[in-house]
PDB file of C-alpha atoms in Angstrom:
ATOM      1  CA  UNK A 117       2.850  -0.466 -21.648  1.00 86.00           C
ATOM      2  CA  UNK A 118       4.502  -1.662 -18.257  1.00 92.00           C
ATOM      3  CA  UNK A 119       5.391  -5.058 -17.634  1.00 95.00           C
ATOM      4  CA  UNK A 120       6.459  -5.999 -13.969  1.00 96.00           C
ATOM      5  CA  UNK A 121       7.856  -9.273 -13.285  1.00 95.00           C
ATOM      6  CA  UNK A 122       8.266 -10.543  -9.336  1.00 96.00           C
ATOM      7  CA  UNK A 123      10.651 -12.789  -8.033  1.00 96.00           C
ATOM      8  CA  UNK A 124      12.230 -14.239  -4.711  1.00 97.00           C
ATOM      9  CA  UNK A 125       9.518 -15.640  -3.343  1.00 96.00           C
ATOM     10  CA  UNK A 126       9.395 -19.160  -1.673  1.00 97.00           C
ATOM     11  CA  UNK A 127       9.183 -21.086   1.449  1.00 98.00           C
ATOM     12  CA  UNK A 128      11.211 -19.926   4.427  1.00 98.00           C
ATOM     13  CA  UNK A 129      10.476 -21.060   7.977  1.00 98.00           C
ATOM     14  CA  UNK A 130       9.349 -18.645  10.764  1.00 98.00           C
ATOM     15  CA  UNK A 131      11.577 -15.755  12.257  1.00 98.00           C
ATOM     16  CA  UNK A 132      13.250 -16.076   8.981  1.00 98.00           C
ATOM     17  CA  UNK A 133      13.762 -13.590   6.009  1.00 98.00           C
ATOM     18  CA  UNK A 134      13.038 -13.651   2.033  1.00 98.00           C
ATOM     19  CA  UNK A 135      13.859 -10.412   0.032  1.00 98.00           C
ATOM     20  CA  UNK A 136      10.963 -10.109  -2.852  1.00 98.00           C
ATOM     21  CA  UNK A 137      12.448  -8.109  -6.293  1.00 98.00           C
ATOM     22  CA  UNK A 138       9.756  -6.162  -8.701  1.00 97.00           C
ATOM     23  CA  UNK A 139      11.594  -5.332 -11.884  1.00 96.00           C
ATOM     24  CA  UNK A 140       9.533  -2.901 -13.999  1.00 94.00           C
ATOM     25  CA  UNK A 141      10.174  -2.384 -17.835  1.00 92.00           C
ATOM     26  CA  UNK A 142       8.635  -0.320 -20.651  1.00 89.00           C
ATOM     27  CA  UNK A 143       7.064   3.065 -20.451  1.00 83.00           C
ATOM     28  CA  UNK A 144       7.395   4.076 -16.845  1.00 79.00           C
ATOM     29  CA  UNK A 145       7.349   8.113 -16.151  1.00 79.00           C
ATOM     30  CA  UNK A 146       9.167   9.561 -14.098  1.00 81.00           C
ATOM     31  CA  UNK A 147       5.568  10.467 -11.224  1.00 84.00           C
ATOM     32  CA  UNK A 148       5.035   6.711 -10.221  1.00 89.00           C
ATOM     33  CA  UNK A 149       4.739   4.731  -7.264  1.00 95.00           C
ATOM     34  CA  UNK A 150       5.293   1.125  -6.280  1.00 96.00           C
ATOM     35  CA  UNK A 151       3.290  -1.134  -3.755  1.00 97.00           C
ATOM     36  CA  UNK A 152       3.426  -4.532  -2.825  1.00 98.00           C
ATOM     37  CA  UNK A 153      -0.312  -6.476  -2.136  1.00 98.00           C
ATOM     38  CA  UNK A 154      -0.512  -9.450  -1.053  1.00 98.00           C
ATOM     39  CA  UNK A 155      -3.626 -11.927  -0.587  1.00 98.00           C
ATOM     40  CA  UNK A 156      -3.852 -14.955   1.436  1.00 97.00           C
ATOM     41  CA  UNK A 157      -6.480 -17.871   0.607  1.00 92.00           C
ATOM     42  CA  UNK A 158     -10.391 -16.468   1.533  1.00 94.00           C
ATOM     43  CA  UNK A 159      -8.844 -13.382   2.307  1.00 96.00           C
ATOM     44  CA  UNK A 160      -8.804  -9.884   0.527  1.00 97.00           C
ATOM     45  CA  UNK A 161      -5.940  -8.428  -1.452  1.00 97.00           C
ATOM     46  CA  UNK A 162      -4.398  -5.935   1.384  1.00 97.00           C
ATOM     47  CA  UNK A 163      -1.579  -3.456   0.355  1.00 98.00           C
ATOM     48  CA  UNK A 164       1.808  -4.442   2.377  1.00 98.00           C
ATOM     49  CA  UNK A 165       4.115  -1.397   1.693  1.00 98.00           C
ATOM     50  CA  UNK A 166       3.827   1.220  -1.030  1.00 98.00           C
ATOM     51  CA  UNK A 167       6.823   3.780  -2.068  1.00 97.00           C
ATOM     52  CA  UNK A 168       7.212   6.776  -4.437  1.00 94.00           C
ATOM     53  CA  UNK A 169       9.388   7.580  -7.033  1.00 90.00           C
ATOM     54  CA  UNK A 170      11.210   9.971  -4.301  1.00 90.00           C
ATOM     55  CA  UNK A 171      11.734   7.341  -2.029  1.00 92.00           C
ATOM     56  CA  UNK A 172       8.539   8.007   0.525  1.00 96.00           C
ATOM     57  CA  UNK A 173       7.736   4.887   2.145  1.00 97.00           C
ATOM     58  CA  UNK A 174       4.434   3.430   4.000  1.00 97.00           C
ATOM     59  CA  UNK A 175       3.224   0.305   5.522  1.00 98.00           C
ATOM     60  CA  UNK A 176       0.565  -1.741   6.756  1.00 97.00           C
ATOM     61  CA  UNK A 177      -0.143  -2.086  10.392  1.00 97.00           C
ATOM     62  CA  UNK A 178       0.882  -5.754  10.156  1.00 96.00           C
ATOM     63  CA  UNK A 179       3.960  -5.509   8.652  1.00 98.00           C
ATOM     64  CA  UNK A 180       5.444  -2.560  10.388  1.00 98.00           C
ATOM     65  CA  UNK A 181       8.809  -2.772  11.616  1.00 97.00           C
ATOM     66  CA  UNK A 182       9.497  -6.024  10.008  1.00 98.00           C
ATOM     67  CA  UNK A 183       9.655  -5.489   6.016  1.00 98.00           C
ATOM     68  CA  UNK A 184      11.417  -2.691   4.474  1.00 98.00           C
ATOM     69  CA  UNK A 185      10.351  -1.774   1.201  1.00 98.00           C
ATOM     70  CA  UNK A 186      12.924   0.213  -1.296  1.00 97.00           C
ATOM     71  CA  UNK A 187      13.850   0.912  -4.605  1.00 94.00           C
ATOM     72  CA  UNK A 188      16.657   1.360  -7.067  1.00 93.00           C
ATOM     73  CA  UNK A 189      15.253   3.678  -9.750  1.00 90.00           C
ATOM     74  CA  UNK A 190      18.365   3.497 -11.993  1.00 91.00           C
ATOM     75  CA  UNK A 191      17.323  -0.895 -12.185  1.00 93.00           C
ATOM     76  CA  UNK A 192      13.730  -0.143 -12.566  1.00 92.00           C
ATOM     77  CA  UNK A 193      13.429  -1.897  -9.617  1.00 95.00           C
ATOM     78  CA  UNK A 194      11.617  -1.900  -6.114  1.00 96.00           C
ATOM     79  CA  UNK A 195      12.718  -4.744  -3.265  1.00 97.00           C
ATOM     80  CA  UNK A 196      10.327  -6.066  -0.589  1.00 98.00           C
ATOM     81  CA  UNK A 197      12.488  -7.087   2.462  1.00 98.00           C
ATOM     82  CA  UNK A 198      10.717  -9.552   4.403  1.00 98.00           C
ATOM     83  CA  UNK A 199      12.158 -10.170   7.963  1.00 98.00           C
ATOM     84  CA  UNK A 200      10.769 -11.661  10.972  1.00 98.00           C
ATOM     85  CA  UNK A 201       8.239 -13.523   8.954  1.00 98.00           C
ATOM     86  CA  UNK A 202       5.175 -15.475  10.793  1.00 98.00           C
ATOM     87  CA  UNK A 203       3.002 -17.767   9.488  1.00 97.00           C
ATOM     88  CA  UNK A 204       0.082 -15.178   8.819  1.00 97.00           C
ATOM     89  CA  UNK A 205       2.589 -13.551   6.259  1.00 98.00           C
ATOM     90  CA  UNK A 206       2.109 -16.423   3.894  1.00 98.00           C
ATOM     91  CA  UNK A 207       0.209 -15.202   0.737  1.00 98.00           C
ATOM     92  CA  UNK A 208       0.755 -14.665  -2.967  1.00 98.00           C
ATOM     93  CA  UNK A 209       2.705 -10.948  -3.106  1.00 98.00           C
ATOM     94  CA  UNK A 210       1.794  -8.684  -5.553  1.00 98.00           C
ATOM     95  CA  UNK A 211       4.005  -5.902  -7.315  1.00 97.00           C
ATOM     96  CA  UNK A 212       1.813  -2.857  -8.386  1.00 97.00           C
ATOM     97  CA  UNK A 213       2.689   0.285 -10.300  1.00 96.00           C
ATOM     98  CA  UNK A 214       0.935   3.469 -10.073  1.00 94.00           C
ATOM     99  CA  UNK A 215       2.481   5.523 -13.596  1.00 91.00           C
ATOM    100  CA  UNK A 216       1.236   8.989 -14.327  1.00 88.00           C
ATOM    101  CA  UNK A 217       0.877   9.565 -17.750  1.00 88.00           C
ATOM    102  CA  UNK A 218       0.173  13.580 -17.335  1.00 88.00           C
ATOM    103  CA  UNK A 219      -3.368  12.914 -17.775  1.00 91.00           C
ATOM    104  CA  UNK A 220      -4.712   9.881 -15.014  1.00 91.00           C
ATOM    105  CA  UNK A 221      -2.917   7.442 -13.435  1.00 92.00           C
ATOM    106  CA  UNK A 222      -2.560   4.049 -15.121  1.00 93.00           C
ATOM    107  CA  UNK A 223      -2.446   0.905 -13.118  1.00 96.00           C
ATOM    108  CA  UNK A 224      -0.352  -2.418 -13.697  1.00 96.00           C
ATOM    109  CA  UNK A 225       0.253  -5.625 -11.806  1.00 97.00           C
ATOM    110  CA  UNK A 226       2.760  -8.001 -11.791  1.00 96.00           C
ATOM    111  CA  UNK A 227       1.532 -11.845 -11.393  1.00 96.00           C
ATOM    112  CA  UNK A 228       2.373 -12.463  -8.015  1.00 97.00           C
ATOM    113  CA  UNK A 229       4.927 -14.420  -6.112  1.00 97.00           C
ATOM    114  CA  UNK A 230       3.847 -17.074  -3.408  1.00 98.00           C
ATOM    115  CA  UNK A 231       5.716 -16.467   0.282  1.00 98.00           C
ATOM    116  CA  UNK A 232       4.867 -19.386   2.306  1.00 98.00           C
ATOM    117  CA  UNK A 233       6.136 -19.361   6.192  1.00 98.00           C
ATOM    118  CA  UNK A 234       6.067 -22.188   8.031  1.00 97.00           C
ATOM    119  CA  UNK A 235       5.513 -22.809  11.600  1.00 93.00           C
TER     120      UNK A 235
END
């Protein structure tokens, strides 16, 4: 079992910059990846950046060039680095782990952090 706790979320006003924290614990192999989701209010959950346990990174269109995702494997633990934030950023953020067990992939989720940007 995996248990992924999220943290640095809050309210930050536009142009400015929050740095999100996913600290994993428990079982996690060593063939894993970590994404961030995030889901505003009517909307549907879209993925923000994902990375692998090697360090390969990937975005969404939206988000490209302004957040940095990265991790520090030795902390169990993958950062979100929001900069340039707009208004259309704010949204609960997700932390999601991808762990292969040998066999499938098993899926956990953290509970979310809420990034509001104001205008």
């Amino acid at each position: 079992q995996v248990q992924l706790v999220e943290s640095g979320g809050g309210l930050v006003q536009a142009g400015g910059s929050l740095r999100l924290s996913c600290a994993a614990s428990g079982s996690i192999f060593r063939r894993n990846a970590v994404a961030w989701y995030r889901q505003a209010p009517g909307k549907q959950r879209e993925l923000v950046a994902a990375i692998t346990n090697g360090g390969v990174a990937n975005y969404g269109d939206s988000v490209k060039g302004r957040f940095t995702i990265s991790r520090d494997n030795a902390k169990n633990t993958v950062y979100l680095q929001m900069d340039s934030l707009k208004p259309e950023d704010t949204a609960v953020y997700y932390c999601n782990l991808e762990n292969w067990d040998g066999s499938g992939w098993l899926v956990y989720w953290g509970q979310g952090t809420q990034v509001t940007v104001s205008s």
